[in-house]
PDB file of C-alpha atoms and ligand atoms in Angstrom:
ATOM      1  CA  MET A 204      97.529  72.275  97.249  1.00  0.00           C
ATOM      2  CA  LEU A 205      99.925  69.808  95.781  1.00  0.00           C
ATOM      3  CA  ASP A 206     103.519  70.253  94.798  1.00  0.00           C
ATOM      4  CA  THR A 207     105.497  67.830  92.715  1.00  0.00           C
ATOM      5  CA  GLU A 208     109.224  67.784  93.123  1.00  0.00           C
ATOM      6  CA  LYS A 209     111.524  69.023  90.457  1.00  0.00           C
ATOM      7  CA  LEU A 210     114.602  70.640  91.878  1.00  0.00           C
ATOM      8  CA  THR A 211     112.518  72.285  94.526  1.00  0.00           C
ATOM      9  CA  PHE A 212     108.756  71.837  94.587  1.00  0.00           C
ATOM     10  CA  GLU A 213     106.440  73.508  92.166  1.00  0.00           C
ATOM     11  CA  HIS A 214     102.740  74.114  92.273  1.00  0.00           C
ATOM     12  CA  GLN A 215     100.660  71.616  90.322  1.00  0.00           C
ATOM     13  CA  CYS A 216      97.094  71.478  91.520  1.00  0.00           C
ATOM     14  CA  GLY A 217      94.555  72.359  94.179  1.00  0.00           C
ATOM     15  CA  GLY A 218      92.678  70.061  96.498  1.00  0.00           C
ATOM     16  CA  ALA A 219      90.105  70.122  99.273  1.00  0.00           C
ATOM     17  CA  VAL A 220      90.468  68.626 102.749  1.00  0.00           C
ATOM     18  CA  ILE A 221      87.441  66.424 103.514  1.00  0.00           C
ATOM     19  CA  ALA A 222      88.683  64.634 106.650  1.00  0.00           C
ATOM     20  CA  GLU A 223      91.718  64.506 108.886  1.00  0.00           C
ATOM     21  CA  ARG A 224      93.875  62.573 106.443  1.00  0.00           C
ATOM     22  CA  LEU A 225      91.821  62.801 103.250  1.00  0.00           C
ATOM     23  CA  VAL A 226      92.079  65.328 100.439  1.00  0.00           C
ATOM     24  CA  LEU A 227      89.978  65.293  97.298  1.00  0.00           C
ATOM     25  CA  SER A 228      91.548  66.414  94.023  1.00  0.00           C
ATOM     26  CA  ALA A 229      91.398  65.702  90.286  1.00  0.00           C
ATOM     27  CA  ALA A 230      92.640  62.418  88.776  1.00  0.00           C
ATOM     28  CA  HIS A 231      94.346  64.259  85.895  1.00  0.00           C
ATOM     29  CA  CYS A 232      96.668  65.917  88.434  1.00  0.00           C
ATOM     30  CA  PHE A 233      98.334  62.531  88.939  1.00  0.00           C
ATOM     31  CA  ASP A 234      98.511  61.524  85.318  1.00  0.00           C
ATOM     32  CA  LYS A 235     101.834  62.955  84.201  1.00  0.00           C
ATOM     33  CA  HIS A 236     104.417  60.299  85.032  1.00  0.00           C
ATOM     34  CA  PRO A 237     104.329  56.941  86.788  1.00  0.00           C
ATOM     35  CA  LEU A 238     102.859  58.103  90.055  1.00  0.00           C
ATOM     36  CA  GLN A 239     105.560  58.468  92.693  1.00  0.00           C
ATOM     37  CA  VAL A 240     103.816  59.589  95.845  1.00  0.00           C
ATOM     38  CA  GLU A 241     107.162  60.211  97.559  1.00  0.00           C
ATOM     39  CA  ARG A 242     107.724  63.089  95.138  1.00  0.00           C
ATOM     40  CA  ILE A 243     104.550  64.893  96.210  1.00  0.00           C
ATOM     41  CA  ARG A 244     104.263  67.460  98.966  1.00  0.00           C
ATOM     42  CA  LEU A 245     100.765  68.380 100.046  1.00  0.00           C
ATOM     43  CA  VAL A 246     100.380  71.796 101.640  1.00  0.00           C
ATOM     44  CA  MET A 247      97.499  72.719 103.935  1.00  0.00           C
ATOM     45  CA  GLY A 248      96.825  76.267 105.090  1.00  0.00           C
ATOM     46  CA  GLU A 249      98.645  77.711 102.089  1.00  0.00           C
ATOM     47  CA  HIS A 250      97.945  81.316 101.190  1.00  0.00           C
ATOM     48  CA  ARG A 251     100.956  82.893  99.471  1.00  0.00           C
ATOM     49  CA  LEU A 252     102.436  80.382  97.068  1.00  0.00           C
ATOM     50  CA  ASN A 253     106.090  81.417  97.216  1.00  0.00           C
ATOM     51  CA  ILE A 254     106.313  82.561 100.822  1.00  0.00           C
ATOM     52  CA  GLN A 255     106.325  80.455 103.956  1.00  0.00           C
ATOM     53  CA  ASP A 256     103.036  81.401 105.586  1.00  0.00           C
ATOM     54  CA  LYS A 257     102.560  81.119 109.320  1.00  0.00           C
ATOM     55  CA  HIS A 258      99.670  78.701 108.989  1.00  0.00           C
ATOM     56  CA  GLU A 259     100.887  76.447 106.201  1.00  0.00           C
ATOM     57  CA  HIS A 260     101.869  72.860 106.848  1.00  0.00           C
ATOM     58  CA  ARG A 261     103.478  70.383 104.490  1.00  0.00           C
ATOM     59  CA  PHE A 262     102.599  66.732 104.436  1.00  0.00           C
ATOM     60  CA  LEU A 263     103.833  63.612 102.773  1.00  0.00           C
ATOM     61  CA  VAL A 264     101.302  61.532 100.900  1.00  0.00           C
ATOM     62  CA  GLU A 265     100.743  57.870 101.689  1.00  0.00           C
ATOM     63  CA  LYS A 266      98.467  57.000  98.800  1.00  0.00           C
ATOM     64  CA  VAL A 267      96.682  58.515  95.820  1.00  0.00           C
ATOM     65  CA  VAL A 268      93.591  56.713  94.522  1.00  0.00           C
ATOM     66  CA  PRO A 269      92.481  58.056  91.133  1.00  0.00           C
ATOM     67  CA  HIS A 270      88.955  57.026  90.156  1.00  0.00           C
ATOM     68  CA  PRO A 271      89.246  53.593  88.487  1.00  0.00           C
ATOM     69  CA  GLU A 272      87.152  54.817  85.541  1.00  0.00           C
ATOM     70  CA  PHE A 273      89.043  58.053  84.932  1.00  0.00           C
ATOM     71  CA  ARG A 274      88.894  58.671  81.125  1.00  0.00           C
ATOM     72  CA  LYS A 275      86.535  55.727  80.542  1.00  0.00           C
ATOM     73  CA  ASN A 276      83.825  57.954  79.051  1.00  0.00           C
ATOM     74  CA  GLY A 277      85.994  60.612  77.429  1.00  0.00           C
ATOM     75  CA  PRO A 278      89.268  62.357  78.257  1.00  0.00           C
ATOM     76  CA  HIS A 279      87.854  64.266  81.228  1.00  0.00           C
ATOM     77  CA  SER A 280      85.429  61.704  82.653  1.00  0.00           C
ATOM     78  CA  ASN A 281      85.531  60.642  86.330  1.00  0.00           C
ATOM     79  CA  ASP A 282      88.243  63.207  87.001  1.00  0.00           C
ATOM     80  CA  ILE A 283      88.493  62.711  90.746  1.00  0.00           C
ATOM     81  CA  ALA A 284      91.126  61.299  93.097  1.00  0.00           C
ATOM     82  CA  LEU A 285      91.285  60.667  96.822  1.00  0.00           C
ATOM     83  CA  ILE A 286      94.579  61.340  98.599  1.00  0.00           C
ATOM     84  CA  LEU A 287      95.560  59.766 101.909  1.00  0.00           C
ATOM     85  CA  VAL A 288      97.895  62.048 103.865  1.00  0.00           C
ATOM     86  CA  ALA A 289     100.816  60.253 105.516  1.00  0.00           C
ATOM     87  CA  ARG A 290     100.657  59.766 109.259  1.00  0.00           C
ATOM     88  CA  SER A 291     104.086  61.415 109.747  1.00  0.00           C
ATOM     89  CA  ASN A 292     102.832  64.629 111.302  1.00  0.00           C
ATOM     90  CA  HIS A 293      99.245  65.081 112.227  1.00  0.00           C
ATOM     91  CA  VAL A 294      96.780  67.556 110.863  1.00  0.00           C
ATOM     92  CA  GLN A 295      95.394  70.141 113.280  1.00  0.00           C
ATOM     93  CA  PHE A 296      92.192  71.801 112.183  1.00  0.00           C
ATOM     94  CA  ASN A 297      91.919  75.495 113.040  1.00  0.00           C
ATOM     95  CA  SER A 298      90.564  78.665 111.487  1.00  0.00           C
ATOM     96  CA  HIS A 299      93.086  78.312 108.626  1.00  0.00           C
ATOM     97  CA  VAL A 300      92.669  74.607 107.852  1.00  0.00           C
ATOM     98  CA  ARG A 301      89.387  72.814 108.190  1.00  0.00           C
ATOM     99  CA  PRO A 302      87.526  70.177 106.240  1.00  0.00           C
ATOM    100  CA  ILE A 303      84.722  70.997 103.803  1.00  0.00           C
ATOM    101  CA  CYS A 304      81.457  69.035 103.909  1.00  0.00           C
ATOM    102  CA  LEU A 305      80.549  66.652 101.107  1.00  0.00           C
ATOM    103  CA  PRO A 306      77.237  67.407  99.400  1.00  0.00           C
ATOM    104  CA  ASP A 307      74.298  65.052  99.835  1.00  0.00           C
ATOM    105  CA  ALA A 308      74.470  62.291  97.208  1.00  0.00           C
ATOM    106  CA  GLY A 309      72.687  63.528  94.086  1.00  0.00           C
ATOM    107  CA  ALA A 310      72.443  67.117  95.397  1.00  0.00           C
ATOM    108  CA  GLU A 311      71.567  69.756  92.779  1.00  0.00           C
ATOM    109  CA  SER A 312      73.363  73.058  92.628  1.00  0.00           C
ATOM    110  CA  ALA A 313      72.113  74.541  89.323  1.00  0.00           C
ATOM    111  CA  GLY A 314      71.221  78.197  89.695  1.00  0.00           C
ATOM    112  CA  ARG A 315      73.336  78.693  92.806  1.00  0.00           C
ATOM    113  CA  TRP A 316      76.381  80.930  93.041  1.00  0.00           C
ATOM    114  CA  CYS A 317      79.421  79.095  94.323  1.00  0.00           C
ATOM    115  CA  ALA A 318      83.070  79.910  94.912  1.00  0.00           C
ATOM    116  CA  VAL A 319      86.048  78.585  92.969  1.00  0.00           C
ATOM    117  CA  THR A 320      89.455  79.109  94.524  1.00  0.00           C
ATOM    118  CA  GLY A 321      93.068  78.482  93.603  1.00  0.00           C
ATOM    119  CA  TRP A 322      96.478  79.683  92.512  1.00  0.00           C
ATOM    120  CA  GLY A 323      95.860  79.059  88.813  1.00  0.00           C
ATOM    121  CA  TYR A 324      96.648  81.317  85.871  1.00  0.00           C
ATOM    122  CA  GLN A 325      94.895  84.662  85.989  1.00  0.00           C
ATOM    123  CA  THR A 326      94.417  84.663  82.239  1.00  0.00           C
ATOM    124  CA  GLU A 327      94.705  81.878  79.678  1.00  0.00           C
ATOM    125  CA  SER A 328      97.906  83.349  78.272  1.00  0.00           C
ATOM    126  CA  THR A 329      99.642  84.377  81.518  1.00  0.00           C
ATOM    127  CA  GLU A 330     101.869  81.408  82.136  1.00  0.00           C
ATOM    128  CA  SER A 331     102.381  81.886  85.844  1.00  0.00           C
ATOM    129  CA  PHE A 332     100.483  80.949  88.932  1.00  0.00           C
ATOM    130  CA  ALA A 333      98.813  83.534  91.144  1.00  0.00           C
ATOM    131  CA  PRO A 334     101.121  84.417  94.059  1.00  0.00           C
ATOM    132  CA  VAL A 335      98.192  84.708  96.486  1.00  0.00           C
ATOM    133  CA  LEU A 336      95.128  82.476  96.731  1.00  0.00           C
ATOM    134  CA  ARG A 337      92.280  83.851  94.667  1.00  0.00           C
ATOM    135  CA  ALA A 338      88.544  83.252  94.794  1.00  0.00           C
ATOM    136  CA  ALA A 339      85.771  83.947  92.324  1.00  0.00           C
ATOM    137  CA  ALA A 340      82.012  83.611  92.491  1.00  0.00           C
ATOM    138  CA  VAL A 341      80.479  81.678  89.597  1.00  0.00           C
ATOM    139  CA  PRO A 342      76.914  80.568  88.920  1.00  0.00           C
ATOM    140  CA  VAL A 343      76.245  76.852  88.415  1.00  0.00           C
ATOM    141  CA  LEU A 344      74.570  76.305  85.031  1.00  0.00           C
ATOM    142  CA  ASP A 345      72.041  73.626  84.302  1.00  0.00           C
ATOM    143  CA  LEU A 346      73.318  70.812  82.093  1.00  0.00           C
ATOM    144  CA  ALA A 347      70.837  71.542  79.285  1.00  0.00           C
ATOM    145  CA  THR A 348      72.326  75.010  78.912  1.00  0.00           C
ATOM    146  CA  CYS A 349      75.893  73.713  79.070  1.00  0.00           C
ATOM    147  CA  ARG A 350      75.106  71.070  76.406  1.00  0.00           C
ATOM    148  CA  LYS A 351      73.939  73.606  73.838  1.00  0.00           C
ATOM    149  CA  ASP A 352      76.027  73.700  70.669  1.00  0.00           C
ATOM    150  CA  GLN A 353      76.849  77.361  71.259  1.00  0.00           C
ATOM    151  CA  ILE A 354      78.174  76.480  74.724  1.00  0.00           C
ATOM    152  CA  LEU A 355      80.039  73.182  75.252  1.00  0.00           C
ATOM    153  CA  GLY A 356      77.834  70.816  73.214  1.00  0.00           C
ATOM    154  CA  GLY A 357      79.108  68.740  70.292  1.00  0.00           C
ATOM    155  CA  ARG A 358      82.726  68.489  71.415  1.00  0.00           C
ATOM    156  CA  GLN A 359      85.048  65.551  71.922  1.00  0.00           C
ATOM    157  CA  GLN A 360      84.134  65.396  75.579  1.00  0.00           C
ATOM    158  CA  ALA A 361      80.382  65.164  76.144  1.00  0.00           C
ATOM    159  CA  ILE A 362      79.069  67.007  79.197  1.00  0.00           C
ATOM    160  CA  LEU A 363      78.207  64.019  81.382  1.00  0.00           C
ATOM    161  CA  ASP A 364      75.689  63.935  84.233  1.00  0.00           C
ATOM    162  CA  SER A 365      78.742  63.495  86.481  1.00  0.00           C
ATOM    163  CA  MET A 366      80.003  66.986  85.553  1.00  0.00           C
ATOM    164  CA  ILE A 367      78.969  70.495  86.578  1.00  0.00           C
ATOM    165  CA  CYS A 368      79.361  73.575  84.389  1.00  0.00           C
ATOM    166  CA  ALA A 369      79.823  76.873  86.156  1.00  0.00           C
ATOM    167  CA  GLY A 370      80.810  80.270  84.940  1.00  0.00           C
ATOM    168  CA  ILE A 371      79.710  83.607  83.677  1.00  0.00           C
ATOM    169  CA  LEU A 372      78.659  83.247  80.046  1.00  0.00           C
ATOM    170  CA  SER A 373      79.874  86.710  79.091  1.00  0.00           C
ATOM    171  CA  GLY A 374      83.366  85.503  80.090  1.00  0.00           C
ATOM    172  CA  GLY A 375      86.171  86.821  82.258  1.00  0.00           C
ATOM    173  CA  VAL A 376      85.635  84.824  85.467  1.00  0.00           C
ATOM    174  CA  ASP A 377      86.775  81.206  85.545  1.00  0.00           C
ATOM    175  CA  ALA A 378      89.185  78.592  86.812  1.00  0.00           C
ATOM    176  CA  CYS A 379      92.341  78.059  84.767  1.00  0.00           C
ATOM    177  CA  LYS A 380      95.515  75.974  84.611  1.00  0.00           C
ATOM    178  CA  GLY A 381      96.809  75.365  88.139  1.00  0.00           C
ATOM    179  CA  ASP A 382      93.340  75.529  89.676  1.00  0.00           C
ATOM    180  CA  SER A 383      92.633  71.900  88.762  1.00  0.00           C
ATOM    181  CA  GLY A 384      91.725  69.648  91.662  1.00  0.00           C
ATOM    182  CA  GLY A 385      90.611  72.620  93.714  1.00  0.00           C
ATOM    183  CA  PRO A 386      87.137  73.215  95.098  1.00  0.00           C
ATOM    184  CA  LEU A 387      83.922  74.618  93.740  1.00  0.00           C
ATOM    185  CA  ALA A 388      82.331  75.311  97.116  1.00  0.00           C
ATOM    186  CA  CYS A 389      78.723  76.280  97.761  1.00  0.00           C
ATOM    187  CA  THR A 390      77.091  77.341 101.011  1.00  0.00           C
ATOM    188  CA  HIS A 391      74.165  75.256 102.145  1.00  0.00           C
ATOM    189  CA  GLY A 392      72.366  75.887 105.412  1.00  0.00           C
ATOM    190  CA  GLY A 393      75.312  77.950 106.665  1.00  0.00           C
ATOM    191  CA  ARG A 394      77.917  75.303 105.815  1.00  0.00           C
ATOM    192  CA  TRP A 395      80.329  75.056 102.920  1.00  0.00           C
ATOM    193  CA  GLN A 396      79.853  72.019 100.738  1.00  0.00           C
ATOM    194  CA  LEU A 397      82.215  70.722  98.072  1.00  0.00           C
ATOM    195  CA  HIS A 398      80.071  70.555  94.943  1.00  0.00           C
ATOM    196  CA  GLY A 399      82.741  70.472  92.285  1.00  0.00           C
ATOM    197  CA  VAL A 400      86.384  69.681  91.605  1.00  0.00           C
ATOM    198  CA  VAL A 401      88.067  71.903  88.994  1.00  0.00           C
ATOM    199  CA  SER A 402      88.529  69.638  85.977  1.00  0.00           C
ATOM    200  CA  TRP A 403      88.626  71.167  82.488  1.00  0.00           C
ATOM    201  CA  GLY A 404      87.374  73.815  80.111  1.00  0.00           C
ATOM    202  CA  ALA A 405      87.725  75.216  76.622  1.00  0.00           C
ATOM    203  CA  GLY A 406      90.404  77.721  77.503  1.00  0.00           C
ATOM    204  CA  CYS A 407      89.750  80.007  80.452  1.00  0.00           C
ATOM    205  CA  GLY A 408      87.262  82.805  80.909  1.00  0.00           C
ATOM    206  CA  ARG A 409      86.150  82.771  77.289  1.00  0.00           C
ATOM    207  CA  ARG A 410      82.683  83.958  76.361  1.00  0.00           C
ATOM    208  CA  ALA A 411      80.156  81.066  76.355  1.00  0.00           C
ATOM    209  CA  ARG A 412      82.797  78.620  77.640  1.00  0.00           C
ATOM    210  CA  PRO A 413      82.036  77.881  81.295  1.00  0.00           C
ATOM    211  CA  GLY A 414      84.454  75.863  83.390  1.00  0.00           C
ATOM    212  CA  VAL A 415      83.690  72.176  83.864  1.00  0.00           C
ATOM    213  CA  TYR A 416      83.918  70.514  87.252  1.00  0.00           C
ATOM    214  CA  THR A 417      83.617  66.955  88.496  1.00  0.00           C
ATOM    215  CA  ARG A 418      80.204  66.693  90.195  1.00  0.00           C
ATOM    216  CA  VAL A 419      81.150  65.524  93.692  1.00  0.00           C
ATOM    217  CA  ALA A 420      77.540  64.567  94.537  1.00  0.00           C
ATOM    218  CA  ALA A 421      77.826  61.827  91.896  1.00  0.00           C
ATOM    219  CA  TYR A 422      80.844  60.324  93.690  1.00  0.00           C
ATOM    220  CA  VAL A 423      79.842  60.395  97.355  1.00  0.00           C
ATOM    221  CA  ASP A 424      79.457  56.592  97.395  1.00  0.00           C
ATOM    222  CA  TRP A 425      82.840  56.083  95.732  1.00  0.00           C
ATOM    223  CA  ILE A 426      84.471  58.535  98.134  1.00  0.00           C
ATOM    224  CA  THR A 427      82.931  56.829 101.179  1.00  0.00           C
ATOM    225  CA  ARG A 428      83.875  53.336  99.970  1.00  0.00           C
ATOM    226  CA  THR A 429      87.407  54.392  99.019  1.00  0.00           C
ATOM    227  CA  ALA A 430      87.896  56.192 102.333  1.00  0.00           C
ATOM    228  CA  SER A 431      86.880  53.119 104.274  1.00  0.00           C
ATOM    229  CA  ALA A 432      89.149  50.905 102.119  1.00  0.00           C
ATOM    230  CA  LEU A 433      91.958  53.277 103.167  1.00  0.00           C
ATOM    231  CA  GLY A 434      90.937  52.730 106.796  1.00  0.00           C
ATOM    232  CA  HIS A 435      89.512  56.218 107.182  1.00  0.00           C
ATOM    233  CA  ARG A 436      85.991  56.906 108.390  1.00  0.00           C
ATOM    234  CA  LEU A 437      84.061  59.832 106.888  1.00  0.00           C
TER     235      LEU A 437
HETATM  236  C1  4AZ B 775      93.607  73.324  83.090  1.00  0.00           C
HETATM  237  O1  4AZ B 775      94.301  73.380  82.089  1.00  0.00           O
HETATM  238  C2  4AZ B 775      92.281  73.986  83.119  1.00  0.00           C
HETATM  239  N1  4AZ B 775      88.426  77.053  82.479  1.00  0.00           N
HETATM  240  C3  4AZ B 775      91.533  73.988  84.275  1.00  0.00           C
HETATM  241  C4  4AZ B 775      90.297  74.604  84.293  1.00  0.00           C
HETATM  242  C5  4AZ B 775      89.810  75.209  83.156  1.00  0.00           C
HETATM  243  C6  4AZ B 775      90.554  75.218  82.001  1.00  0.00           C
HETATM  244  C7  4AZ B 775      91.798  74.603  81.980  1.00  0.00           C
HETATM  245  C8  4AZ B 775      88.461  75.849  83.206  1.00  0.00           C
HETATM  246  O2  4AZ B 775      94.007  72.714  84.091  1.00  0.00           O
END
């Protein structure tokens, strides 16, 4: 969970811890102003957004690396960023904060039910974040379905192979504003894997408008290379 400073800090986006000092999020979360990492506070172990929870810890950020080709193939393309947590205080993994596994490169998740989590809007028109972390189960759709004209086909942003669509086509269950950057997590062999990063959608929870996620399995090489350039092993 990321907060950008205004007078105090306010919720902006989600994220997923993938290693001791590495958090994966969405590139569009860092797109607003010239990126000033000193104005970001990253919170691990968060549960209630506006209350100091026992297990939450705040961190400074040393570096944010948005994907170099963010927006190259449309406004929502390559919407992924790697965050290096500052060394100031060190991260302790426990039952409240622990890293999620990356999927195998090229892993398929179509047909599986996965979990999307975050503090985002609970409806498209409710302009406030959820006070307590929420989770929803959503099925991963195959790309052919998502690319149909009646679904998300024929729009300004093509559904790329590097995206995942997930959601219930009758509507009502989805990620929304404030969930961006957060995880679409799927269990695999008893472990949680990070299959998607909340990225965009046509509104929230609308009929035949699934949420669109960055397909993490398409970026495992980039993540590994970027992590090692930051001096962090994965
Ligand atoms: C947003 O504005 C946003 N329904 C995030 C996710 C979705 C829609 C909008 C998916 O950040």
